[in-house]
mmCIF file of C-alpha atoms in Angstrom:
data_model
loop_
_atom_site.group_PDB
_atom_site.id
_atom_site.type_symbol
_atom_site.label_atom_id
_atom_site.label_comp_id
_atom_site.label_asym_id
_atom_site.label_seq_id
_atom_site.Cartn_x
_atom_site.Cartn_y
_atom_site.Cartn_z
ATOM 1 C CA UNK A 236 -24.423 -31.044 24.409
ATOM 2 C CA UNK A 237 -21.595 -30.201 21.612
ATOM 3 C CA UNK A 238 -17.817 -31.256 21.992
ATOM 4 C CA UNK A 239 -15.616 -29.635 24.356
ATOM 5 C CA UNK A 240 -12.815 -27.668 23.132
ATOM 6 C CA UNK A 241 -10.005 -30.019 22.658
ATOM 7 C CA UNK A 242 -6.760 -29.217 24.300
ATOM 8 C CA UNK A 243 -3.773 -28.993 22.016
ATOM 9 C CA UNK A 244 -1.209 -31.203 23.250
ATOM 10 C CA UNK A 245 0.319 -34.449 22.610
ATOM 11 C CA UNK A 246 -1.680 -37.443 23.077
ATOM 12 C CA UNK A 247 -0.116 -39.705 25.155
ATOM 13 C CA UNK A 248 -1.878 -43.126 24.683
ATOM 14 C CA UNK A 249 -0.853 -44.499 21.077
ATOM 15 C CA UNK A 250 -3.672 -45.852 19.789
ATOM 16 C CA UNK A 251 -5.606 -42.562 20.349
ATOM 17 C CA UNK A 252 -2.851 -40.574 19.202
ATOM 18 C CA UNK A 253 -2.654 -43.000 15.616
ATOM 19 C CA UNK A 254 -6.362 -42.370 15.037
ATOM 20 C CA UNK A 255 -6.501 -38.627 15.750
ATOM 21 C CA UNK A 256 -3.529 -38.638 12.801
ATOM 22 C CA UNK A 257 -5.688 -40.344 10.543
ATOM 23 C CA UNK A 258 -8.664 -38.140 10.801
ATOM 24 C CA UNK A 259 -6.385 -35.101 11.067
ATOM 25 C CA UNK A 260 -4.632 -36.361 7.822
ATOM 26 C CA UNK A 261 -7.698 -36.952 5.947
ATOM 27 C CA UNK A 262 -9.340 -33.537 6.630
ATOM 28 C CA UNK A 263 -5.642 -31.948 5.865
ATOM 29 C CA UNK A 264 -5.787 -33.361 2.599
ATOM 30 C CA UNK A 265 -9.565 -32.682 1.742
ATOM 31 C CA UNK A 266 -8.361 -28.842 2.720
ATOM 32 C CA UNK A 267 -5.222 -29.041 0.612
ATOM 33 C CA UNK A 268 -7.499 -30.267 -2.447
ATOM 34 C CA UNK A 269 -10.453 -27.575 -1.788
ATOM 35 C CA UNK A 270 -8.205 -25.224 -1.936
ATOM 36 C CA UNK A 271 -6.488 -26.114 -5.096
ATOM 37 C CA UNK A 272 -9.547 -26.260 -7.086
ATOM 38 C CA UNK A 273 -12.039 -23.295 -5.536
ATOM 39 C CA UNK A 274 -8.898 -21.015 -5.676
ATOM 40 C CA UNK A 275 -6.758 -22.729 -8.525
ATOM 41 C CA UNK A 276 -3.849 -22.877 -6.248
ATOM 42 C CA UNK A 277 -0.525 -24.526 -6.278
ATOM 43 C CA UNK A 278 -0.471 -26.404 -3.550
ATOM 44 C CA UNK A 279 1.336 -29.188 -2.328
ATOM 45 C CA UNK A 280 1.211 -31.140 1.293
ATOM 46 C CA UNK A 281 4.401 -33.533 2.653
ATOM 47 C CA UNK A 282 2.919 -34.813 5.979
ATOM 48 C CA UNK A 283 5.616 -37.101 7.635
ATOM 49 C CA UNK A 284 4.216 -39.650 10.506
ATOM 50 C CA UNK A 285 5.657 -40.309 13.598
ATOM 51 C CA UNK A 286 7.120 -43.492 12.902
ATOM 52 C CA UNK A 287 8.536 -41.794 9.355
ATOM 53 C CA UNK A 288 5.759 -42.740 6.826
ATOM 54 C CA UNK A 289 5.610 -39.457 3.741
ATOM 55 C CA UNK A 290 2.131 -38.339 2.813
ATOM 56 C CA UNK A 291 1.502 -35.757 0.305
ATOM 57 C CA UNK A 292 -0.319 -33.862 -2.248
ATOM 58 C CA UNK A 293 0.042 -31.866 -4.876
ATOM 59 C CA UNK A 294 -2.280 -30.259 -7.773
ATOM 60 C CA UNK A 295 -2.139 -31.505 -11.400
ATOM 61 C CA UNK A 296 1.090 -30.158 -11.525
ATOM 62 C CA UNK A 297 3.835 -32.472 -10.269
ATOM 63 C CA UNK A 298 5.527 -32.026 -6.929
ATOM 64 C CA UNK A 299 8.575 -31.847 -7.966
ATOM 65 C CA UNK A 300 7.651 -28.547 -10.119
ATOM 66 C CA UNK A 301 6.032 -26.708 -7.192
ATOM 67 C CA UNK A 302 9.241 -27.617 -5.204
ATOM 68 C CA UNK A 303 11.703 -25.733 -7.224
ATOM 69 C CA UNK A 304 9.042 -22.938 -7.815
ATOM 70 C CA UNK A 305 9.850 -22.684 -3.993
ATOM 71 C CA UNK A 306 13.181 -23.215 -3.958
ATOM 72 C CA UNK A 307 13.776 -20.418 -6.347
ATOM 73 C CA UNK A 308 11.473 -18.545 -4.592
ATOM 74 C CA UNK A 309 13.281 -18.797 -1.352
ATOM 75 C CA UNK A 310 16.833 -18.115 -2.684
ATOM 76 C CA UNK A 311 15.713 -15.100 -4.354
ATOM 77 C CA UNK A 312 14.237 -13.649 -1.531
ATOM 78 C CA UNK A 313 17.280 -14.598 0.362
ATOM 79 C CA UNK A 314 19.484 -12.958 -1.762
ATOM 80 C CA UNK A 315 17.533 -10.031 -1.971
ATOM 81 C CA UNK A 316 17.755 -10.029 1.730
ATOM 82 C CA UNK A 317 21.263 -10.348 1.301
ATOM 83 C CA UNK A 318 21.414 -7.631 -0.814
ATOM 84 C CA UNK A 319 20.008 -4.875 1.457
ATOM 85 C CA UNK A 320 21.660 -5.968 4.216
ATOM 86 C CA UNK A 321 24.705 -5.989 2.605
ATOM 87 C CA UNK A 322 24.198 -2.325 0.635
ATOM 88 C CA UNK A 323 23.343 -0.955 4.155
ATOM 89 C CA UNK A 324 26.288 -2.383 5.319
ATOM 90 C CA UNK A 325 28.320 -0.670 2.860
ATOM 91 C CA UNK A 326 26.771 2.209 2.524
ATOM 92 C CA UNK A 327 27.296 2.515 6.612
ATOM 93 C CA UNK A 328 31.130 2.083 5.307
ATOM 94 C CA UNK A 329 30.624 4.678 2.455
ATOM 95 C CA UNK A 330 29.243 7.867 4.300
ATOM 96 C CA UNK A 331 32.769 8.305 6.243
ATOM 97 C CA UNK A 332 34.930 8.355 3.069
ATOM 98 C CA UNK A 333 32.154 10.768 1.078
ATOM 99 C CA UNK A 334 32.280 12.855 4.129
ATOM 100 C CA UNK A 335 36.191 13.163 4.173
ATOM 101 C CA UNK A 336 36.484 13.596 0.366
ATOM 102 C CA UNK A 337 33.956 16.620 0.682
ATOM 103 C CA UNK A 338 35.774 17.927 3.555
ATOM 104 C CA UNK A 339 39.008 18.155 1.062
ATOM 105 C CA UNK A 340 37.158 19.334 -1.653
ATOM 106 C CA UNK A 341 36.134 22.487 0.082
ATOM 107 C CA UNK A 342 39.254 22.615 1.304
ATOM 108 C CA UNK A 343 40.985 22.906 -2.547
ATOM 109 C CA UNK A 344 38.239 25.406 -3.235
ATOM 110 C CA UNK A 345 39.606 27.960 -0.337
ATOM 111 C CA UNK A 346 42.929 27.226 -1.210
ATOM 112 C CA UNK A 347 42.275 28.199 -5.218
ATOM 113 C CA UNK A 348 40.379 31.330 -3.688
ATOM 114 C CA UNK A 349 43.588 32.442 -1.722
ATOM 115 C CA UNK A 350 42.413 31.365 1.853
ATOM 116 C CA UNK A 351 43.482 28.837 4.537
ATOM 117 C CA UNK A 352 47.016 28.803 2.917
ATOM 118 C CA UNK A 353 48.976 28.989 6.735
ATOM 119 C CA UNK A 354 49.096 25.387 6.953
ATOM 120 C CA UNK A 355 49.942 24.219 3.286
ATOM 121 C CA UNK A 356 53.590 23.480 2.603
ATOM 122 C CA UNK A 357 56.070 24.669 0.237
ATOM 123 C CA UNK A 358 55.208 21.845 -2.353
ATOM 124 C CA UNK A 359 51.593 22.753 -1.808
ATOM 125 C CA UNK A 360 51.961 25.932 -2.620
ATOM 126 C CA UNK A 361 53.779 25.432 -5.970
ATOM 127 C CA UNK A 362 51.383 23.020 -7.005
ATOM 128 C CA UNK A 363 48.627 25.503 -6.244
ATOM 129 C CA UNK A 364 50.599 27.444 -8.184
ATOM 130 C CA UNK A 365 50.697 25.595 -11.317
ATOM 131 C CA UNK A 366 47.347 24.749 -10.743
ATOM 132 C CA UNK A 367 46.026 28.470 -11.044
ATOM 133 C CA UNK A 368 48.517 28.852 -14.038
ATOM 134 C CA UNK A 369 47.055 26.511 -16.408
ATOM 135 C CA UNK A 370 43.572 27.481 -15.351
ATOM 136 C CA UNK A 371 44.313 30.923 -16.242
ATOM 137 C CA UNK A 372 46.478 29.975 -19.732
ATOM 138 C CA UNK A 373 42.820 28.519 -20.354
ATOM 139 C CA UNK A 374 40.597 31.037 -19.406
ATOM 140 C CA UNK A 375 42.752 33.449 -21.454
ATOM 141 C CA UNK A 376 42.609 30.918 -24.593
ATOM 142 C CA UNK A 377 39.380 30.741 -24.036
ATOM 143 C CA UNK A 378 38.633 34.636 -23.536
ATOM 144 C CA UNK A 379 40.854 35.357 -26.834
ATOM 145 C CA UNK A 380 38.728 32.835 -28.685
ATOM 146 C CA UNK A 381 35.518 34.538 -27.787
ATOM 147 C CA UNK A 382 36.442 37.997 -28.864
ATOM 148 C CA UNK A 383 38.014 36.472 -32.392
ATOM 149 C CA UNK A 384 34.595 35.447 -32.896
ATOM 150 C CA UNK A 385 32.811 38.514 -31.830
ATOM 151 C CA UNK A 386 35.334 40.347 -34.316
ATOM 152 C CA UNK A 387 34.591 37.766 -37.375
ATOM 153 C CA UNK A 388 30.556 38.375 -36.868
ATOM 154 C CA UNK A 389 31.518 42.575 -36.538
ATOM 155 C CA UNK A 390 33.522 42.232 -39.556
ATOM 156 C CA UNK A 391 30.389 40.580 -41.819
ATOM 157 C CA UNK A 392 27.829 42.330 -40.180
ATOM 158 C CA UNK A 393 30.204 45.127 -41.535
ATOM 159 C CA UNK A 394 30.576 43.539 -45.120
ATOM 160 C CA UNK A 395 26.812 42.842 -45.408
ATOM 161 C CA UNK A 396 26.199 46.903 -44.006
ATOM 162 C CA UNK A 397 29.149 48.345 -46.651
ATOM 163 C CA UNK A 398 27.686 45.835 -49.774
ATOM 164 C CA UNK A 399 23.762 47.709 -49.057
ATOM 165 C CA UNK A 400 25.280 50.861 -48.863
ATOM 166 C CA UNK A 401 27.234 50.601 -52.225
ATOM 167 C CA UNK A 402 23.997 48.823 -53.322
ATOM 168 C CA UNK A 403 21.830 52.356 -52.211
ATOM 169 C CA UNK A 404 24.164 54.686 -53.246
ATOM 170 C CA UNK A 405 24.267 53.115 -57.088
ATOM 171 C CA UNK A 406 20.886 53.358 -56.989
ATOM 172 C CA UNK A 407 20.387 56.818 -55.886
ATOM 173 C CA UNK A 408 23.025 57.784 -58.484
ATOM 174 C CA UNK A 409 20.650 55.859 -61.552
ATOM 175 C CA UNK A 410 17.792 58.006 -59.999
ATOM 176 C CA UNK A 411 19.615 61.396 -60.189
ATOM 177 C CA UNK A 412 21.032 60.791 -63.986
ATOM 178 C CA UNK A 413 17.265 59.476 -65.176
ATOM 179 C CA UNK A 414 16.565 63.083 -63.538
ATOM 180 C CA UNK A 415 19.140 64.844 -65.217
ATOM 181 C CA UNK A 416 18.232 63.536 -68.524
ATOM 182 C CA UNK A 417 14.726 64.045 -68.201
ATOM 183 C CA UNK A 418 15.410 68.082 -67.101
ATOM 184 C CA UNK A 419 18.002 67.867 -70.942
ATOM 185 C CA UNK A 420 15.306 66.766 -72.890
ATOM 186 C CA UNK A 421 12.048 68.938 -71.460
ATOM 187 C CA UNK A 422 15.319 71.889 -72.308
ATOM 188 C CA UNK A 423 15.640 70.768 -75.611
ATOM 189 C CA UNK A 424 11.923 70.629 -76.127
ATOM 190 C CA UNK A 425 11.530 74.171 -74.869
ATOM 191 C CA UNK A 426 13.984 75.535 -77.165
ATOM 192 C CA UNK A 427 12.476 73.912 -80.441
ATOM 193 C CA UNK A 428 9.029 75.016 -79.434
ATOM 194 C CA UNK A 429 9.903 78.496 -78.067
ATOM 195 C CA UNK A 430 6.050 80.171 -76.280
ATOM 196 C CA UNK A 431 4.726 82.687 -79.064
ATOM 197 C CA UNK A 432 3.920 86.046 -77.301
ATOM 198 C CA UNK A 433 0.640 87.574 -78.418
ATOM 199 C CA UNK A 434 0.986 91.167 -78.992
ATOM 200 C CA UNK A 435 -2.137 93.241 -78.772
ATOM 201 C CA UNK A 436 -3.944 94.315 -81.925
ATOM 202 C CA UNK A 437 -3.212 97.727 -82.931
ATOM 203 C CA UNK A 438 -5.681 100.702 -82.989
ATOM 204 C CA UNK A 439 -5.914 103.347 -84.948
ATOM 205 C CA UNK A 440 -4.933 107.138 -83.580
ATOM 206 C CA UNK A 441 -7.388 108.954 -81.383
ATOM 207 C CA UNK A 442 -6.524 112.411 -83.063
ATOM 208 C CA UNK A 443 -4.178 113.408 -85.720
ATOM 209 C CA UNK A 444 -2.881 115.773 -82.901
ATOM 210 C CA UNK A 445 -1.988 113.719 -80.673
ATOM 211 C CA UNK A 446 -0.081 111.282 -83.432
ATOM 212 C CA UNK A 447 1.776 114.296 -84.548
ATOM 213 C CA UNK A 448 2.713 115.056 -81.549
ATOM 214 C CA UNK A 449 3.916 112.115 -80.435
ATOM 215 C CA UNK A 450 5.924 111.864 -83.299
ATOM 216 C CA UNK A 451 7.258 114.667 -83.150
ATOM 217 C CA UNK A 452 8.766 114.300 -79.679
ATOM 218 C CA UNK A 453 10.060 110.655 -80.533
ATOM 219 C CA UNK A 454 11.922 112.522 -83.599
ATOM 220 C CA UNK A 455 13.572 115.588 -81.466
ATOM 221 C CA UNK A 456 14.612 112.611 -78.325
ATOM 222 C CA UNK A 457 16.394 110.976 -81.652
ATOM 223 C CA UNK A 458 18.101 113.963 -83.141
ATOM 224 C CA UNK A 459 19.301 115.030 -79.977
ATOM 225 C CA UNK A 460 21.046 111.788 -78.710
ATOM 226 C CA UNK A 461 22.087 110.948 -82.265
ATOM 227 C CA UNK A 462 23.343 114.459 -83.297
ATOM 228 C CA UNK A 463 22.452 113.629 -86.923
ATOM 229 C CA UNK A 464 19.257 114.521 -88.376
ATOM 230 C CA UNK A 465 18.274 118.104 -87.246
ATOM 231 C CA UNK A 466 15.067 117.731 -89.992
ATOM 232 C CA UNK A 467 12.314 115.374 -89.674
ATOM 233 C CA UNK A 468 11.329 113.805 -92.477
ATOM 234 C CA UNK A 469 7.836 114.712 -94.257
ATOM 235 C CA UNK A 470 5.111 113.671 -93.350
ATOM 236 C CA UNK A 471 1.870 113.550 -95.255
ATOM 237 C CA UNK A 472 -0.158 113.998 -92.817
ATOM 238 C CA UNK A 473 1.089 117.091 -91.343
ATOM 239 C CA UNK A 474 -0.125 120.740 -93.114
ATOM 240 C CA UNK A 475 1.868 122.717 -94.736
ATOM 241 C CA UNK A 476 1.533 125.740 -92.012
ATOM 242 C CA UNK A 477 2.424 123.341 -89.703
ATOM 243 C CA UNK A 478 5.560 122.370 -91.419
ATOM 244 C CA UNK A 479 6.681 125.817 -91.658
ATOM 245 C CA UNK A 480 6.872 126.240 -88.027
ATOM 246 C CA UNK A 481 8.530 123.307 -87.076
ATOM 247 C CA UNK A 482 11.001 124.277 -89.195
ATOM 248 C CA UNK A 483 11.122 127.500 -87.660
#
């Protein structure tokens, strides 16, 4: 049959109690170093007896090392405790003054839109006053500045617009006299080399008649407008019988 499960509390006869510290001590210490080197912990044991006797351990590093590793340990974690405990503290102390300042803050704001004036006084009221002057002496600076600068970019865009049309218009004007000089000298050309007119080639009479005839009207159209010649001239062609009677 195994071991019963040993009550934990103090053992009241000595000598028992002295050799259940030695075992227990023992084992402790096997732990401690088991530990230490399966894990490569830090680790270090104090183990005081009852009548006042120090046992320790510690791991190749000294115990004085993994002391004030654990020291520092401890006060940082106290002040960090500290800390939060602290910021809540003051940030419990905070929330009533942010809440008050926004409270006047919104406050200002009606007051600078024209509301909730009833219950400001006289003094109040002039500094609002003041208050609403220099904010409008700015916004008018301000407003004037803007439109002197919209004016300055109107007045180069306008520059830039005037210096292409000047730019155009010479141009055009270069095109129009190359024009006009071409147009002088195709003139010029025309009148040196006037266009010969081809007259048709002349054919001999059809009848002697009819050429007679024809000349014979031609010379009475020209006597009569002229009122010079009343005789025609001789011609060789015409007989002699024929003469006669024209003369008639």
């Amino acid at each position: 049959m195994g071991r019963g499960r040993v009550q934990l509390k103090r053992i009241e006869n000595k000598i028992s109690r002295q050799v259940t510290f030695s075992k227990r001590r023992g084992g402790l210490l096997k732990k401690a170093h088991e530990i230490s080197v399966l894990c490569d912990a830090g680790v270090a044991l104090i183990v005081f007896s009852s009548k006042g006797k120090l046992y320790e351990y510690s791991t190749d590093s000294s115990m004085e090392t993994i002391l004030e590793r654990y020291e520092s340990y401890s006060y940082a974690e106290r002040q960090l405790l500290t800390a939060d405990s602290e910021s809540q503290g003051s940030w419990s102390k905070e929330y009533p003054k942010l809440v008050a300042k926004l409270e006047v803050l919104q406050r200002n704001q009606r007051n600078l839109i024209g509301e909730d004036l009833d219950s400001l006084s006289m003094r109040k009221l002039q500094y609002l006053e003041q208050q609403l002057e220099t904010a409008l002496k700015r916004i008018r600076t301000r407003k004037n500045q803007f439109m002197n600068e919209s004016i300055s970019g109107l007045q180069k865009k306008e520059r830039a617009l005037q210096e292409q049309n000047n730019l155009l218009s010479k141009k055009v004007k270069e095109k129009e006299k190359v024009l006009a000089e071409q147009v002088s000298v195709e003139q010029q050309n025309c009148n040196k080399n006037p266009p010969s007119l081809a007259l048709p080639p002349s054919q001999p009479p059809l009848h002697p008649s009819l050429t007679i005839s024809s000349t014979i009207q031609a010379r009475g159209t020209t006597c009569e407008d002229d009122g010079a010649q009343t005789q025609p001239p001789t011609n060789a062609i015409m007989p002699p019988w024929l003469l006669r009677r024209v003369n008639k």
